[in-house]
Amino acid sequence: MEYHNPVLLKETVDGLDIKPDGIYVDVTFGGGGHSREIMRRLGPNGRLFAFDQDTDALANAIDDERFTLINENFRYIKRFLRFYGVKEVDGILGDLGVSSHQFDVAERGFSTRFDAELDMRMNQNDAISAYNVVNEYAEADLRRIFADYGELTTAKGLAHAIVQARTEEPIKNTEQLKQVLSRFLPAHKSNKILAQIYQAIRIEVNQEMEVLKEFLEQSLEVLKPGGRLSVISYHSLEDRLVKRFMKNGLFEGEPEKDFFGRFEVPFKLIGKMIVPSEEEIKINSRARSAKLRIAEKK
Ligand SMILES: C[S@@+](CC[C@H](N)C(=O)[O-])C[C@H]1O[C@@H](n2cnc3c(N)ncnc32)[C@H](O)[C@@H]1O
């Protein structure tokens, strides 16, 4: 099975405005689709550093001396670039979320299609899995996660049902979780709601919001003036953070004003948000919710 079919391939890499001699970073290597396209546009002196916290992605590494794959979380981008002697880069690409491979391997626990153990760790060495979230988190925390990350109106009921059920026995797999939450999964909407529940747990397990914030802040620090940031997000919470950060250099509130009363912002926005064409969505259904935003550091 194909590891991952890259989304908005041309648009995302075009957004980086590749200079053949430049230094680039792909923080979500996955199957390496975007990385291969960057490599194709680099000259002999260009460099590409890629990150993926999933050891499965290492098998896709590109055999080329201009390429380095770092098996770490991109929340440490600055630290690892420094380790490799790199202080500034010309462009950074992020294609957030989960790869098709991670969805398709039942044991990874990302997909509601399989009756697998609750896991959902992108980094297989992380201490907290979906099992820990479901069986050990306080009711109030589960409720917050379902409301904030799953945007579920039934968050309170879902959290309560889980906490009740686990006093009898631990909830270990998809089927058990579906059973416990069956009341909240009406037949006509069950897949959609379950997907939202899984999304919420996944975001918590992988600390996706915190990690994204740390990454965006460090990207600004490591980009050269004129350097590009090209980010694809797959749900509104991620997109909101990316959008605000590119617009204001902040996640909340308004930026400072300069002497003339103009907002002081660190990026220039490049074009409008880009979404995949109908064609692309037809070939690759995972592209459906993708939103690409591009910015240039001032
Ligand atoms: C949507 S896929 C990227 C696919 C890739 N663009 C391609 O063309 O194959 C996201 C990848 O990023 C990785 N990932 C997600 N969050 C990460 C993080 N915080 N640190 C490092 N890797 C991460 C996942 O393990 C996954 O392999």
mmCIF file with all atom_site columns, N, CA and C in Angstrom, residues 89-134:
data_model
loop_
_atom_site.group_PDB
_atom_site.id
_atom_site.type_symbol
_atom_site.label_atom_id
_atom_site.label_alt_id
_atom_site.label_comp_id
_atom_site.label_asym_id
_atom_site.label_entity_id
_atom_site.label_seq_id
_atom_site.pdbx_PDB_ins_code
_atom_site.Cartn_x
_atom_site.Cartn_y
_atom_site.Cartn_z
_atom_site.occupancy
_atom_site.B_iso_or_equiv
_atom_site.pdbx_formal_charge
_atom_site.auth_seq_id
_atom_site.auth_comp_id
_atom_site.auth_asym_id
_atom_site.auth_atom_id
_atom_site.pdbx_PDB_model_num
ATOM 1   N N  . VAL A 1 89  ? 17.325  29.442 7.860  1.00 0.00 ? 89  VAL A N  1
ATOM 2   C CA . VAL A 1 89  ? 16.917  28.665 6.673  1.00 0.00 ? 89  VAL A CA 1
ATOM 3   C C  . VAL A 1 89  ? 16.093  29.538 5.722  1.00 0.00 ? 89  VAL A C  1
ATOM 4   N N  . ASP A 1 90  ? 15.973  29.044 4.488  1.00 0.00 ? 90  ASP A N  1
ATOM 5   C CA . ASP A 1 90  ? 15.264  29.811 3.454  1.00 0.00 ? 90  ASP A CA 1
ATOM 6   C C  . ASP A 1 90  ? 13.778  29.473 3.371  1.00 0.00 ? 90  ASP A C  1
ATOM 7   N N  . GLY A 1 91  ? 13.413  28.308 3.897  1.00 0.00 ? 91  GLY A N  1
ATOM 8   C CA . GLY A 1 91  ? 12.001  27.956 3.821  1.00 0.00 ? 91  GLY A CA 1
ATOM 9   C C  . GLY A 1 91  ? 11.673  26.758 4.693  1.00 0.00 ? 91  GLY A C  1
ATOM 10  N N  . ILE A 1 92  ? 10.432  26.748 5.187  1.00 0.00 ? 92  ILE A N  1
ATOM 11  C CA . ILE A 1 92  ? 9.971   25.650 6.052  1.00 0.00 ? 92  ILE A CA 1
ATOM 12  C C  . ILE A 1 92  ? 8.600   25.206 5.574  1.00 0.00 ? 92  ILE A C  1
ATOM 13  N N  . LEU A 1 93  ? 8.449   23.886 5.428  1.00 0.00 ? 93  LEU A N  1
ATOM 14  C CA . LEU A 1 93  ? 7.171   23.323 4.993  1.00 0.00 ? 93  LEU A CA 1
ATOM 15  C C  . LEU A 1 93  ? 6.605   22.431 6.102  1.00 0.00 ? 93  LEU A C  1
ATOM 16  N N  . GLY A 1 94  ? 5.316   22.595 6.383  1.00 0.00 ? 94  GLY A N  1
ATOM 17  C CA . GLY A 1 94  ? 4.647   21.719 7.353  1.00 0.00 ? 94  GLY A CA 1
ATOM 18  C C  . GLY A 1 94  ? 3.352   21.208 6.749  1.00 0.00 ? 94  GLY A C  1
ATOM 19  N N  . ASP A 1 95  ? 3.174   19.893 6.761  1.00 0.00 ? 95  ASP A N  1
ATOM 20  C CA . ASP A 1 95  ? 1.958   19.250 6.243  1.00 0.00 ? 95  ASP A CA 1
ATOM 21  C C  . ASP A 1 95  ? 1.405   18.484 7.445  1.00 0.00 ? 95  ASP A C  1
ATOM 22  N N  . LEU A 1 96  ? 0.606   19.201 8.243  1.00 0.00 ? 96  LEU A N  1
ATOM 23  C CA . LEU A 1 96  ? 0.296   18.747 9.603  1.00 0.00 ? 96  LEU A CA 1
ATOM 24  C C  . LEU A 1 96  ? -0.535  17.466 9.664  1.00 0.00 ? 96  LEU A C  1
ATOM 25  N N  . GLY A 1 97  ? -0.577  16.891 10.843 1.00 0.00 ? 97  GLY A N  1
ATOM 26  C CA . GLY A 1 97  ? -1.477  15.759 11.076 1.00 0.00 ? 97  GLY A CA 1
ATOM 27  C C  . GLY A 1 97  ? -0.857  14.417 10.788 1.00 0.00 ? 97  GLY A C  1
ATOM 28  N N  . VAL A 1 98  ? -1.725  13.511 10.357 1.00 0.00 ? 98  VAL A N  1
ATOM 29  C CA . VAL A 1 98  ? -1.377  12.095 10.302 1.00 0.00 ? 98  VAL A CA 1
ATOM 30  C C  . VAL A 1 98  ? -1.221  11.668 8.840  1.00 0.00 ? 98  VAL A C  1
ATOM 31  N N  . SER A 1 99  ? -0.316  10.726 8.580  1.00 0.00 ? 99  SER A N  1
ATOM 32  C CA . SER A 1 99  ? -0.151  10.209 7.212  1.00 0.00 ? 99  SER A CA 1
ATOM 33  C C  . SER A 1 99  ? -1.170  9.108  6.929  1.00 0.00 ? 99  SER A C  1
ATOM 34  N N  . SER A 1 100 ? -1.367  8.797  5.652  1.00 0.00 ? 100 SER A N  1
ATOM 35  C CA . SER A 1 100 ? -2.279  7.703  5.291  1.00 0.00 ? 100 SER A CA 1
ATOM 36  C C  . SER A 1 100 ? -1.759  6.401  5.885  1.00 0.00 ? 100 SER A C  1
ATOM 37  N N  . HIS A 1 101 ? -0.438  6.248  5.894  1.00 0.00 ? 101 HIS A N  1
ATOM 38  C CA . HIS A 1 101 ? 0.160   5.038  6.462  1.00 0.00 ? 101 HIS A CA 1
ATOM 39  C C  . HIS A 1 101 ? -0.297  4.858  7.916  1.00 0.00 ? 101 HIS A C  1
ATOM 40  N N  . GLN A 1 102 ? -0.209  5.944  8.680  1.00 0.00 ? 102 GLN A N  1
ATOM 41  C CA . GLN A 1 102 ? -0.600  5.841  10.095 1.00 0.00 ? 102 GLN A CA 1
ATOM 42  C C  . GLN A 1 102 ? -2.079  5.453  10.223 1.00 0.00 ? 102 GLN A C  1
ATOM 43  N N  . PHE A 1 103 ? -2.921  5.989  9.344  1.00 0.00 ? 103 PHE A N  1
ATOM 44  C CA . PHE A 1 103 ? -4.351  5.627  9.352  1.00 0.00 ? 103 PHE A CA 1
ATOM 45  C C  . PHE A 1 103 ? -4.574  4.175  8.938  1.00 0.00 ? 103 PHE A C  1
ATOM 46  N N  . ASP A 1 104 ? -3.740  3.706  7.998  1.00 0.00 ? 104 ASP A N  1
ATOM 47  C CA . ASP A 1 104 ? -3.999  2.401  7.392  1.00 0.00 ? 104 ASP A CA 1
ATOM 48  C C  . ASP A 1 104 ? -3.462  1.216  8.182  1.00 0.00 ? 104 ASP A C  1
ATOM 49  N N  . VAL A 1 105 ? -2.526  1.468  9.098  1.00 0.00 ? 105 VAL A N  1
ATOM 50  C CA . VAL A 1 105 ? -1.992  0.361  9.892  1.00 0.00 ? 105 VAL A CA 1
ATOM 51  C C  . VAL A 1 105 ? -2.861  0.231  11.147 1.00 0.00 ? 105 VAL A C  1
ATOM 52  N N  . ALA A 1 106 ? -3.636  -0.842 11.206 1.00 0.00 ? 106 ALA A N  1
ATOM 53  C CA . ALA A 1 106 ? -4.647  -0.991 12.260 1.00 0.00 ? 106 ALA A CA 1
ATOM 54  C C  . ALA A 1 106 ? -4.068  -0.820 13.665 1.00 0.00 ? 106 ALA A C  1
ATOM 55  N N  . GLU A 1 107 ? -2.911  -1.435 13.909 1.00 0.00 ? 107 GLU A N  1
ATOM 56  C CA . GLU A 1 107 ? -2.352  -1.424 15.279 1.00 0.00 ? 107 GLU A CA 1
ATOM 57  C C  . GLU A 1 107 ? -1.974  -0.038 15.776 1.00 0.00 ? 107 GLU A C  1
ATOM 58  N N  . ARG A 1 108 ? -1.840  0.939  14.858 1.00 0.00 ? 108 ARG A N  1
ATOM 59  C CA . ARG A 1 108 ? -1.481  2.270  15.332 1.00 0.00 ? 108 ARG A CA 1
ATOM 60  C C  . ARG A 1 108 ? -2.676  2.936  16.017 1.00 0.00 ? 108 ARG A C  1
ATOM 61  N N  . GLY A 1 109 ? -3.848  2.405  15.780 1.00 0.00 ? 109 GLY A N  1
ATOM 62  C CA . GLY A 1 109 ? -5.039  2.866  16.508 1.00 0.00 ? 109 GLY A CA 1
ATOM 63  C C  . GLY A 1 109 ? -5.603  4.206  16.074 1.00 0.00 ? 109 GLY A C  1
ATOM 64  N N  . PHE A 1 110 ? -5.195  4.736  14.909 1.00 0.00 ? 110 PHE A N  1
ATOM 65  C CA . PHE A 1 110 ? -5.680  6.052  14.472 1.00 0.00 ? 110 PHE A CA 1
ATOM 66  C C  . PHE A 1 110 ? -7.049  5.994  13.804 1.00 0.00 ? 110 PHE A C  1
ATOM 67  N N  . SER A 1 111 ? -7.399  4.818  13.275 1.00 0.00 ? 111 SER A N  1
ATOM 68  C CA . SER A 1 111 ? -8.600  4.751  12.459 1.00 0.00 ? 111 SER A CA 1
ATOM 69  C C  . SER A 1 111 ? -9.748  4.049  13.174 1.00 0.00 ? 111 SER A C  1
ATOM 70  N N  . THR A 1 112 ? -10.932 4.598  12.980 1.00 0.00 ? 112 THR A N  1
ATOM 71  C CA . THR A 1 112 ? -12.129 3.990  13.581 1.00 0.00 ? 112 THR A CA 1
ATOM 72  C C  . THR A 1 112 ? -12.591 2.788  12.740 1.00 0.00 ? 112 THR A C  1
ATOM 73  N N  . ARG A 1 113 ? -11.912 2.556  11.592 1.00 0.00 ? 113 ARG A N  1
ATOM 74  C CA . ARG A 1 113 ? -12.296 1.442  10.711 1.00 0.00 ? 113 ARG A CA 1
ATOM 75  C C  . ARG A 1 113 ? -11.933 0.091  11.298 1.00 0.00 ? 113 ARG A C  1
ATOM 76  N N  . PHE A 1 114 ? -10.932 0.069  12.185 1.00 0.00 ? 114 PHE A N  1
ATOM 77  C CA . PHE A 1 114 ? -10.456 -1.215 12.699 1.00 0.00 ? 114 PHE A CA 1
ATOM 78  C C  . PHE A 1 114 ? -10.765 -1.336 14.184 1.00 0.00 ? 114 PHE A C  1
ATOM 79  N N  . ASP A 1 115 ? -10.923 -2.589 14.639 1.00 0.00 ? 115 ASP A N  1
ATOM 80  C CA . ASP A 1 115 ? -11.041 -2.793 16.080 1.00 0.00 ? 115 ASP A CA 1
ATOM 81  C C  . ASP A 1 115 ? -9.639  -2.990 16.645 1.00 0.00 ? 115 ASP A C  1
ATOM 82  N N  . ALA A 1 116 ? -8.968  -1.865 16.889 1.00 0.00 ? 116 ALA A N  1
ATOM 83  C CA . ALA A 1 116 ? -7.585  -1.936 17.374 1.00 0.00 ? 116 ALA A CA 1
ATOM 84  C C  . ALA A 1 116 ? -7.505  -1.398 18.797 1.00 0.00 ? 116 ALA A C  1
ATOM 85  N N  . GLU A 1 117 ? -6.384  -1.672 19.460 1.00 0.00 ? 117 GLU A N  1
ATOM 86  C CA . GLU A 1 117 ? -6.171  -1.108 20.795 1.00 0.00 ? 117 GLU A CA 1
ATOM 87  C C  . GLU A 1 117 ? -6.054  0.406  20.703 1.00 0.00 ? 117 GLU A C  1
ATOM 88  N N  . LEU A 1 118 ? -6.474  1.088  21.732 1.00 0.00 ? 118 LEU A N  1
ATOM 89  C CA . LEU A 1 118 ? -6.417  2.556  21.739 1.00 0.00 ? 118 LEU A CA 1
ATOM 90  C C  . LEU A 1 118 ? -4.958  2.992  21.851 1.00 0.00 ? 118 LEU A C  1
ATOM 91  N N  . ASP A 1 119 ? -4.456  3.673  20.843 1.00 0.00 ? 119 ASP A N  1
ATOM 92  C CA . ASP A 1 119 ? -3.048  4.095  20.867 1.00 0.00 ? 119 ASP A CA 1
ATOM 93  C C  . ASP A 1 119 ? -2.906  5.530  20.331 1.00 0.00 ? 119 ASP A C  1
ATOM 94  N N  . MET A 1 120 ? -2.798  5.715  19.001 1.00 0.00 ? 120 MET A N  1
ATOM 95  C CA . MET A 1 120 ? -2.743  7.032  18.352 1.00 0.00 ? 120 MET A CA 1
ATOM 96  C C  . MET A 1 120 ? -1.489  7.851  18.637 1.00 0.00 ? 120 MET A C  1
ATOM 97  N N  . ARG A 1 121 ? -0.410  7.210  19.087 1.00 0.00 ? 121 ARG A N  1
ATOM 98  C CA . ARG A 1 121 ? 0.836   7.966  19.269 1.00 0.00 ? 121 ARG A CA 1
ATOM 99  C C  . ARG A 1 121 ? 1.551   8.057  17.930 1.00 0.00 ? 121 ARG A C  1
ATOM 100 N N  . MET A 1 122 ? 1.888   9.275  17.491 1.00 0.00 ? 122 MET A N  1
ATOM 101 C CA . MET A 1 122 ? 2.677   9.401  16.257 1.00 0.00 ? 122 MET A CA 1
ATOM 102 C C  . MET A 1 122 ? 4.105   8.946  16.547 1.00 0.00 ? 122 MET A C  1
ATOM 103 N N  . ASN A 1 123 ? 4.584   9.270  17.735 1.00 0.00 ? 123 ASN A N  1
ATOM 104 C CA . ASN A 1 123 ? 5.895   8.787  18.163 1.00 0.00 ? 123 ASN A CA 1
ATOM 105 C C  . ASN A 1 123 ? 5.654   7.567  19.050 1.00 0.00 ? 123 ASN A C  1
ATOM 106 N N  . GLN A 1 124 ? 6.064   6.397  18.534 1.00 0.00 ? 124 GLN A N  1
ATOM 107 C CA . GLN A 1 124 ? 5.763   5.148  19.239 1.00 0.00 ? 124 GLN A CA 1
ATOM 108 C C  . GLN A 1 124 ? 6.428   5.068  20.614 1.00 0.00 ? 124 GLN A C  1
ATOM 109 N N  . ASN A 1 125 ? 7.364   5.984  20.907 1.00 0.00 ? 125 ASN A N  1
ATOM 110 C CA . ASN A 1 125 ? 8.033   5.947  22.214 1.00 0.00 ? 125 ASN A CA 1
ATOM 111 C C  . ASN A 1 125 ? 7.413   6.902  23.236 1.00 0.00 ? 125 ASN A C  1
ATOM 112 N N  . ASP A 1 126 ? 6.409   7.657  22.827 1.00 0.00 ? 126 ASP A N  1
ATOM 113 C CA . ASP A 1 126 ? 5.784   8.571  23.780 1.00 0.00 ? 126 ASP A CA 1
ATOM 114 C C  . ASP A 1 126 ? 5.137   7.793  24.920 1.00 0.00 ? 126 ASP A C  1
ATOM 115 N N  . ALA A 1 127 ? 5.071   8.449  26.087 1.00 0.00 ? 127 ALA A N  1
ATOM 116 C CA . ALA A 1 127 ? 4.565   7.743  27.271 1.00 0.00 ? 127 ALA A CA 1
ATOM 117 C C  . ALA A 1 127 ? 3.038   7.664  27.275 1.00 0.00 ? 127 ALA A C  1
ATOM 118 N N  . ILE A 1 128 ? 2.363   8.654  26.719 1.00 0.00 ? 128 ILE A N  1
ATOM 119 C CA . ILE A 1 128 ? 0.899   8.720  26.829 1.00 0.00 ? 128 ILE A CA 1
ATOM 120 C C  . ILE A 1 128 ? 0.239   8.301  25.518 1.00 0.00 ? 128 ILE A C  1
ATOM 121 N N  . SER A 1 129 ? -0.627  7.313  25.610 1.00 0.00 ? 129 SER A N  1
ATOM 122 C CA . SER A 1 129 ? -1.370  6.870  24.422 1.00 0.00 ? 129 SER A CA 1
ATOM 123 C C  . SER A 1 129 ? -2.858  7.160  24.631 1.00 0.00 ? 129 SER A C  1
ATOM 124 N N  . ALA A 1 130 ? -3.654  6.821  23.615 1.00 0.00 ? 130 ALA A N  1
ATOM 125 C CA . ALA A 1 130 ? -5.103  7.028  23.747 1.00 0.00 ? 130 ALA A CA 1
ATOM 126 C C  . ALA A 1 130 ? -5.660  6.218  24.926 1.00 0.00 ? 130 ALA A C  1
ATOM 127 N N  . TYR A 1 131 ? -5.052  5.080  25.196 1.00 0.00 ? 131 TYR A N  1
ATOM 128 C CA . TYR A 1 131 ? -5.483  4.261  26.331 1.00 0.00 ? 131 TYR A CA 1
ATOM 129 C C  . TYR A 1 131 ? -5.398  5.079  27.635 1.00 0.00 ? 131 TYR A C  1
ATOM 130 N N  . ASN A 1 132 ? -4.268  5.749  27.825 1.00 0.00 ? 132 ASN A N  1
ATOM 131 C CA . ASN A 1 132 ? -4.103  6.543  29.055 1.00 0.00 ? 132 ASN A CA 1
ATOM 132 C C  . ASN A 1 132 ? -5.105  7.684  29.126 1.00 0.00 ? 132 ASN A C  1
ATOM 133 N N  . VAL A 1 133 ? -5.330  8.343  27.998 1.00 0.00 ? 133 VAL A N  1
ATOM 134 C CA . VAL A 1 133 ? -6.276  9.470  27.997 1.00 0.00 ? 133 VAL A CA 1
ATOM 135 C C  . VAL A 1 133 ? -7.663  8.964  28.374 1.00 0.00 ? 133 VAL A C  1
ATOM 136 N N  . VAL A 1 134 ? -8.102  7.897  27.723 1.00 0.00 ? 134 VAL A N  1
ATOM 137 C CA . VAL A 1 134 ? -9.471  7.403  27.931 1.00 0.00 ? 134 VAL A CA 1
ATOM 138 C C  . VAL A 1 134 ? -9.647  6.807  29.332 1.00 0.00 ? 134 VAL A C  1
#
